[in-house]
mmCIF file of C-alpha atoms in Angstrom:
data_model
loop_
_atom_site.group_PDB
_atom_site.id
_atom_site.type_symbol
_atom_site.label_atom_id
_atom_site.label_comp_id
_atom_site.label_asym_id
_atom_site.label_seq_id
_atom_site.Cartn_x
_atom_site.Cartn_y
_atom_site.Cartn_z
ATOM 1 C CA MET A 1 23.355 87.241 -5.685
ATOM 2 C CA GLY A 2 27.011 86.353 -5.907
ATOM 3 C CA ILE A 3 28.764 86.191 -9.265
ATOM 4 C CA ASP A 4 30.874 83.128 -9.966
ATOM 5 C CA PRO A 5 34.474 83.961 -10.897
ATOM 6 C CA PRO A 6 35.382 83.334 -14.536
ATOM 7 C CA LEU A 7 36.728 79.902 -15.345
ATOM 8 C CA VAL A 8 40.481 80.050 -15.853
ATOM 9 C CA CYS A 9 42.185 77.468 -18.003
ATOM 10 C CA THR A 10 45.522 76.926 -19.693
ATOM 11 C CA ALA A 11 45.903 75.032 -22.963
ATOM 12 C CA LEU A 12 49.012 73.500 -24.487
ATOM 13 C CA VAL A 13 49.066 73.254 -28.277
ATOM 14 C CA CYS A 14 51.952 70.948 -29.163
ATOM 15 C CA ASN A 15 53.194 68.848 -32.069
ATOM 16 C CA VAL A 16 53.575 65.232 -30.940
ATOM 17 C CA ALA A 17 53.422 61.818 -32.587
ATOM 18 C CA TYR A 18 50.203 61.431 -34.570
ATOM 19 C CA PRO A 19 48.514 58.023 -34.239
ATOM 20 C CA LEU A 20 47.826 55.869 -37.242
ATOM 21 C CA PRO A 21 44.146 54.970 -37.750
ATOM 22 C CA GLY A 22 43.066 52.637 -34.969
ATOM 23 C CA LYS A 23 46.467 52.839 -33.287
ATOM 24 C CA LEU A 24 47.883 54.604 -30.254
ATOM 25 C CA ALA A 25 50.127 57.666 -30.329
ATOM 26 C CA LEU A 26 53.318 56.515 -28.624
ATOM 27 C CA LEU A 27 55.495 59.389 -27.464
ATOM 28 C CA LYS A 28 59.243 59.222 -27.940
ATOM 29 C CA HIS A 29 61.409 60.360 -25.064
ATOM 30 C CA HIS A 30 62.272 63.684 -26.714
ATOM 31 C CA GLU A 31 58.528 64.324 -27.136
ATOM 32 C CA VAL A 32 58.005 63.676 -23.433
ATOM 33 C CA ILE A 33 60.716 66.262 -22.736
ATOM 34 C CA THR A 34 58.938 68.751 -25.008
ATOM 35 C CA LEU A 35 55.639 68.061 -23.253
ATOM 36 C CA PHE A 36 57.222 68.633 -19.845
ATOM 37 C CA HIS A 37 58.872 71.824 -21.091
ATOM 38 C CA GLU A 38 55.532 73.243 -22.157
ATOM 39 C CA LEU A 39 53.919 72.000 -18.944
ATOM 40 C CA GLY A 40 56.457 74.161 -17.123
ATOM 41 C CA HIS A 41 54.892 77.209 -18.793
ATOM 42 C CA ALA A 42 51.413 75.873 -17.991
ATOM 43 C CA PHE A 43 52.188 75.421 -14.277
ATOM 44 C CA HIS A 44 53.688 78.909 -14.182
ATOM 45 C CA ASP A 45 50.411 80.205 -15.568
ATOM 46 C CA LEU A 46 48.058 78.036 -13.505
ATOM 47 C CA LEU A 47 49.789 78.652 -10.189
ATOM 48 C CA GLY A 48 50.292 82.398 -10.615
ATOM 49 C CA ARG A 49 48.704 84.644 -8.010
ATOM 50 C CA SER A 50 49.690 88.097 -9.235
ATOM 51 C CA LYS A 51 47.275 90.943 -8.635
ATOM 52 C CA TYR A 52 47.517 92.241 -12.201
ATOM 53 C CA ALA A 53 47.121 90.088 -15.290
ATOM 54 C CA THR A 54 50.025 91.753 -17.071
ATOM 55 C CA PHE A 55 52.395 90.174 -14.517
ATOM 56 C CA HIS A 56 50.587 86.845 -14.203
ATOM 57 C CA GLY A 57 52.374 83.513 -14.504
ATOM 58 C CA HIS A 58 54.782 83.279 -17.407
ATOM 59 C CA ARG A 59 54.589 87.033 -18.086
ATOM 60 C CA THR A 60 58.028 87.643 -16.635
ATOM 61 C CA VAL A 61 61.067 89.369 -18.080
ATOM 62 C CA ALA A 62 62.325 87.555 -21.160
ATOM 63 C CA ASP A 63 65.575 86.636 -19.395
ATOM 64 C CA PHE A 64 63.645 84.399 -16.992
ATOM 65 C CA VAL A 65 60.521 83.122 -18.729
ATOM 66 C CA GLU A 66 62.073 79.848 -19.987
ATOM 67 C CA ALA A 67 63.646 78.848 -16.656
ATOM 68 C CA PRO A 68 60.567 77.149 -15.111
ATOM 69 C CA SER A 69 59.889 75.152 -18.283
ATOM 70 C CA GLN A 70 63.521 74.093 -18.626
ATOM 71 C CA LEU A 71 63.569 73.092 -14.960
ATOM 72 C CA LEU A 72 60.677 70.672 -15.503
ATOM 73 C CA GLU A 73 62.697 68.878 -18.210
ATOM 74 C CA TYR A 74 65.000 67.486 -15.523
ATOM 75 C CA TRP A 75 62.288 65.114 -14.287
ATOM 76 C CA CYS A 76 62.380 63.415 -17.684
ATOM 77 C CA TRP A 77 65.864 62.148 -16.826
ATOM 78 C CA VAL A 78 64.978 60.627 -13.457
ATOM 79 C CA PRO A 79 64.472 56.849 -13.892
ATOM 80 C CA GLU A 80 61.959 56.610 -11.030
ATOM 81 C CA CYS A 81 59.853 59.376 -12.576
ATOM 82 C CA LEU A 82 59.915 57.801 -16.033
ATOM 83 C CA GLN A 83 58.792 54.481 -14.569
ATOM 84 C CA ARG A 84 55.865 56.187 -12.865
ATOM 85 C CA LEU A 85 54.943 58.070 -16.029
ATOM 86 C CA SER A 86 54.706 55.202 -18.448
ATOM 87 C CA TYR A 87 54.285 51.518 -19.118
ATOM 88 C CA HIS A 88 54.082 49.328 -22.193
ATOM 89 C CA TYR A 89 51.079 50.145 -24.338
ATOM 90 C CA SER A 90 49.953 46.503 -24.537
ATOM 91 C CA TYR A 91 48.784 46.798 -20.909
ATOM 92 C CA LEU A 92 46.491 49.787 -21.521
ATOM 93 C CA SER A 93 43.352 47.706 -22.003
ATOM 94 C CA ALA A 94 42.161 44.124 -21.898
ATOM 95 C CA GLY A 95 42.506 43.621 -25.637
ATOM 96 C CA ALA A 96 45.692 45.599 -26.133
ATOM 97 C CA GLY A 97 47.890 42.643 -25.243
ATOM 98 C CA GLU A 98 46.213 40.475 -27.873
ATOM 99 C CA ASP A 99 46.581 43.240 -30.474
ATOM 100 C CA TYR A 100 50.271 43.469 -29.633
ATOM 101 C CA GLU A 101 50.900 39.748 -30.021
ATOM 102 C CA CYS A 102 48.934 39.585 -33.282
ATOM 103 C CA GLY A 103 50.941 42.476 -34.701
ATOM 104 C CA THR A 104 54.418 41.115 -33.944
ATOM 105 C CA SER A 105 56.560 38.508 -35.619
ATOM 106 C CA MET A 106 57.412 35.221 -33.947
ATOM 107 C CA ILE A 107 60.893 36.539 -33.176
ATOM 108 C CA HIS A 108 59.471 39.361 -31.042
ATOM 109 C CA SER A 109 56.391 37.583 -29.734
ATOM 110 C CA THR A 110 57.447 37.752 -26.086
ATOM 111 C CA ARG A 111 55.389 40.436 -24.438
ATOM 112 C CA PRO A 112 57.560 43.119 -22.780
ATOM 113 C CA THR A 113 57.295 43.851 -19.088
ATOM 114 C CA LYS A 114 54.740 46.427 -18.025
ATOM 115 C CA GLU A 115 57.350 48.789 -16.556
ATOM 116 C CA ILE A 116 60.314 50.127 -18.487
ATOM 117 C CA PRO A 117 63.329 48.045 -17.414
ATOM 118 C CA ARG A 118 65.622 49.941 -15.069
ATOM 119 C CA SER A 119 68.641 48.943 -17.178
ATOM 120 C CA LEU A 120 67.118 50.590 -20.259
ATOM 121 C CA LEU A 121 66.450 53.816 -18.355
ATOM 122 C CA GLU A 122 69.994 53.896 -17.009
ATOM 123 C CA LYS A 123 71.372 53.602 -20.547
ATOM 124 C CA LEU A 124 69.051 56.415 -21.632
ATOM 125 C CA VAL A 125 70.356 58.683 -18.855
ATOM 126 C CA GLU A 126 73.975 57.746 -19.661
ATOM 127 C CA ALA A 127 73.442 58.843 -23.274
ATOM 128 C CA ARG A 128 72.051 62.245 -22.265
ATOM 129 C CA SER A 129 75.318 64.132 -22.761
ATOM 130 C CA ILE A 130 75.985 62.830 -26.286
ATOM 131 C CA ASN A 131 76.587 65.764 -28.662
ATOM 132 C CA GLN A 132 75.638 68.306 -25.981
ATOM 133 C CA GLY A 133 78.790 70.292 -26.739
ATOM 134 C CA ILE A 134 77.873 70.729 -30.403
ATOM 135 C CA LEU A 135 74.222 71.386 -29.599
ATOM 136 C CA THR A 136 75.171 74.043 -27.043
ATOM 137 C CA MET A 137 77.536 75.772 -29.458
ATOM 138 C CA ARG A 138 74.730 75.668 -32.026
ATOM 139 C CA GLN A 139 72.614 77.672 -29.587
ATOM 140 C CA VAL A 140 75.508 80.110 -29.164
ATOM 141 C CA ALA A 141 75.571 80.571 -32.961
ATOM 142 C CA PHE A 142 71.808 81.203 -33.075
ATOM 143 C CA SER A 143 72.122 83.723 -30.252
ATOM 144 C CA SER A 144 75.000 85.519 -31.978
ATOM 145 C CA PHE A 145 73.026 85.664 -35.220
ATOM 146 C CA ASP A 146 69.992 87.093 -33.425
ATOM 147 C CA LEU A 147 72.061 89.854 -31.821
ATOM 148 C CA LYS A 148 73.923 90.681 -35.024
ATOM 149 C CA ILE A 149 70.916 91.113 -37.312
ATOM 150 C CA HIS A 150 69.144 93.295 -34.738
ATOM 151 C CA SER A 151 72.044 95.653 -34.116
ATOM 152 C CA PRO A 152 73.187 96.941 -37.524
ATOM 153 C CA PRO A 153 75.362 100.099 -37.530
ATOM 154 C CA SER A 154 73.129 101.890 -40.032
ATOM 155 C CA HIS A 155 70.145 101.604 -42.319
ATOM 156 C CA GLU A 156 72.477 101.093 -45.277
ATOM 157 C CA ASP A 157 73.987 98.101 -43.529
ATOM 158 C CA ILE A 158 70.525 96.617 -43.191
ATOM 159 C CA LYS A 159 69.886 97.006 -46.921
ATOM 160 C CA SER A 160 73.173 95.338 -47.854
ATOM 161 C CA MET A 161 73.058 92.646 -45.174
ATOM 162 C CA ASP A 162 73.558 89.088 -46.467
ATOM 163 C CA VAL A 163 71.478 87.259 -43.892
ATOM 164 C CA ALA A 164 72.278 83.771 -45.221
ATOM 165 C CA GLU A 165 76.021 84.396 -45.081
ATOM 166 C CA ILE A 166 75.814 85.776 -41.536
ATOM 167 C CA TYR A 167 73.752 82.802 -40.345
ATOM 168 C CA ASN A 168 75.743 80.053 -42.039
ATOM 169 C CA SER A 169 79.173 81.517 -41.309
ATOM 170 C CA LEU A 170 78.349 81.899 -37.601
ATOM 171 C CA LEU A 171 76.960 78.366 -37.456
ATOM 172 C CA GLN A 172 80.015 76.925 -39.179
ATOM 173 C CA ARG A 173 82.631 78.852 -37.202
ATOM 174 C CA THR A 174 80.936 78.242 -33.848
ATOM 175 C CA THR A 175 80.172 74.519 -34.160
ATOM 176 C CA LEU A 176 83.255 73.751 -36.311
ATOM 177 C CA LEU A 177 81.002 71.706 -38.609
ATOM 178 C CA GLN A 178 81.818 72.314 -42.285
ATOM 179 C CA GLY A 179 79.003 73.263 -44.650
ATOM 180 C CA PRO A 180 78.415 71.416 -47.958
ATOM 181 C CA ASP A 181 80.077 74.121 -50.098
ATOM 182 C CA ASN A 182 83.072 76.431 -49.867
ATOM 183 C CA ASP A 183 80.893 79.506 -49.429
ATOM 184 C CA TYR A 184 78.085 80.398 -47.021
ATOM 185 C CA GLN A 185 75.156 80.211 -49.425
ATOM 186 C CA TRP A 186 74.166 76.633 -48.681
ATOM 187 C CA GLY A 187 70.923 77.113 -46.806
ATOM 188 C CA HIS A 188 68.376 79.387 -45.147
ATOM 189 C CA GLY A 189 67.960 77.799 -41.717
ATOM 190 C CA TYR A 190 67.103 81.162 -40.166
ATOM 191 C CA ALA A 191 63.816 81.084 -42.091
ATOM 192 C CA THR A 192 62.641 77.945 -40.243
ATOM 193 C CA THR A 193 62.219 79.552 -36.810
ATOM 194 C CA PRO A 194 59.981 82.450 -35.748
ATOM 195 C CA HIS A 195 62.094 83.252 -32.677
ATOM 196 C CA TYR A 196 63.960 86.063 -34.386
ATOM 197 C CA ILE A 197 60.820 88.026 -35.290
ATOM 198 C CA TRP A 198 57.966 87.097 -32.933
ATOM 199 C CA GLY A 199 58.519 89.700 -30.232
ATOM 200 C CA GLN A 200 61.727 88.335 -28.725
ATOM 201 C CA GLU A 201 64.147 90.053 -31.046
ATOM 202 C CA ALA A 202 67.770 90.130 -29.814
ATOM 203 C CA ASN A 203 66.753 87.848 -26.962
ATOM 204 C CA TYR A 204 67.471 84.340 -28.244
ATOM 205 C CA TYR A 205 70.491 84.165 -25.922
ATOM 206 C CA SER A 206 68.056 83.826 -23.010
ATOM 207 C CA TYR A 207 67.406 80.184 -23.963
ATOM 208 C CA LEU A 208 70.964 79.361 -22.883
ATOM 209 C CA TYR A 209 71.006 81.835 -20.004
ATOM 210 C CA THR A 210 67.853 80.431 -18.435
ATOM 211 C CA ARG A 211 69.257 76.904 -18.683
ATOM 212 C CA ILE A 212 71.887 78.089 -16.217
ATOM 213 C CA LEU A 213 69.121 79.306 -13.904
ATOM 214 C CA ALA A 214 67.188 76.035 -14.275
ATOM 215 C CA ALA A 215 70.306 74.002 -13.487
ATOM 216 C CA ASN A 216 70.846 76.001 -10.305
ATOM 217 C CA MET A 217 67.248 75.466 -9.174
ATOM 218 C CA TRP A 218 67.460 71.733 -9.872
ATOM 219 C CA TRP A 219 70.772 71.045 -8.152
ATOM 220 C CA SER A 220 70.045 73.225 -5.140
ATOM 221 C CA ASN A 221 66.527 72.019 -4.367
ATOM 222 C CA PHE A 222 65.426 68.944 -6.324
ATOM 223 C CA HIS A 223 68.400 66.779 -7.294
ATOM 224 C CA ALA A 224 68.606 64.950 -3.951
ATOM 225 C CA ASP A 225 64.860 64.275 -3.866
ATOM 226 C CA PRO A 226 62.977 65.115 -7.098
ATOM 227 C CA MET A 227 59.623 64.310 -5.457
ATOM 228 C CA SER A 228 60.166 66.405 -2.331
ATOM 229 C CA GLN A 229 56.892 68.064 -1.334
ATOM 230 C CA GLU A 230 58.792 70.620 0.731
ATOM 231 C CA ALA A 231 60.959 71.660 -2.210
ATOM 232 C CA GLY A 232 57.940 71.755 -4.531
ATOM 233 C CA LEU A 233 55.931 74.021 -2.243
ATOM 234 C CA LYS A 234 58.940 76.264 -1.690
ATOM 235 C CA TYR A 235 59.375 76.602 -5.463
ATOM 236 C CA ARG A 236 55.658 77.252 -5.973
ATOM 237 C CA LYS A 237 55.466 80.014 -3.357
ATOM 238 C CA SER A 238 58.906 81.559 -3.973
ATOM 239 C CA ILE A 239 58.932 81.585 -7.783
ATOM 240 C CA LEU A 240 55.777 80.481 -9.589
ATOM 241 C CA GLU A 241 53.164 82.415 -7.620
ATOM 242 C CA HIS A 242 54.819 85.794 -8.213
ATOM 243 C CA GLY A 243 55.002 85.598 -12.008
ATOM 244 C CA GLY A 244 56.549 88.856 -13.165
ATOM 245 C CA SER A 245 55.178 90.973 -10.324
ATOM 246 C CA GLN A 246 58.492 91.020 -8.451
ATOM 247 C CA ASN A 247 62.135 91.217 -9.434
ATOM 248 C CA GLU A 248 62.901 87.748 -10.753
ATOM 249 C CA GLN A 249 66.603 87.955 -9.929
ATOM 250 C CA VAL A 250 65.813 88.763 -6.288
ATOM 251 C CA LEU A 251 63.274 85.924 -6.059
ATOM 252 C CA LEU A 252 65.718 83.469 -7.600
ATOM 253 C CA THR A 253 68.597 84.493 -5.332
ATOM 254 C CA GLU A 254 66.396 84.027 -2.267
ATOM 255 C CA PHE A 255 65.195 80.647 -3.536
ATOM 256 C CA LEU A 256 68.736 79.444 -4.199
ATOM 257 C CA GLY A 257 70.257 80.969 -1.098
ATOM 258 C CA GLY A 258 72.834 82.776 -3.253
ATOM 259 C CA GLU A 259 73.639 83.926 -6.778
ATOM 260 C CA PRO A 260 73.301 81.372 -9.614
ATOM 261 C CA THR A 261 76.562 80.104 -11.137
ATOM 262 C CA VAL A 262 77.404 78.659 -14.539
ATOM 263 C CA GLU A 263 79.312 75.736 -12.980
ATOM 264 C CA LEU A 264 76.148 73.784 -12.199
ATOM 265 C CA TYR A 265 75.000 73.994 -15.822
ATOM 266 C CA LEU A 266 78.423 72.856 -17.015
ATOM 267 C CA LYS A 267 78.120 69.941 -14.573
ATOM 268 C CA TYR A 268 74.844 68.985 -16.204
ATOM 269 C CA LEU A 269 76.413 69.122 -19.667
#
């Protein structure tokens, strides 16, 4: 008698908009991006074909693991993809349109079109680069903080380390945004993220590094035709199927047809 293989599944546990009683949960665009980011990890896991579980799917080197998830975010900025993904909630069911009209004022009683207007999506894409410079430098500050607190010269330096001052001074000097006081004791933002202590110590910089890799994969294979089946299959077989079972840098170089460069990420910014 044959034995059925175990059922394999991947679950995403995410924080998204919570619906009010009797209402729908309507995702904001940044929540859609987050969902796609996490789906990138899920696809990496679901499509992995490594022989050993320890190298399966997203179990790659830390300097690469975020690249597939960050790559999937790009589809959230393609107007055609956003139009296929969504439509106005009042068209979800027969009674939804009536509920919408009953819940709006006379000023806004005109029912919106089913599809997101192209003009609205184009404005959304145009606004993508707003504050990206500051947000990127913020990531540089977080990365610098992560490296600094995990590479103290001695045990005595650890005991005397003023973590708040290190964090806030780096954030202020890197982003050029002034804190509320004249010193660096105005907050404990480092305590709001687990990234510095959850097994990726001294590796926060990879979040920026892998964005460079994701940008190279997007511009070299998907930008011209985001829905290309040929490009998708190439990506699946060249990158996703191997997980961490082969040298990720070698796989990426073969997929790109050359070494990744920072210029393509700067172009995106």
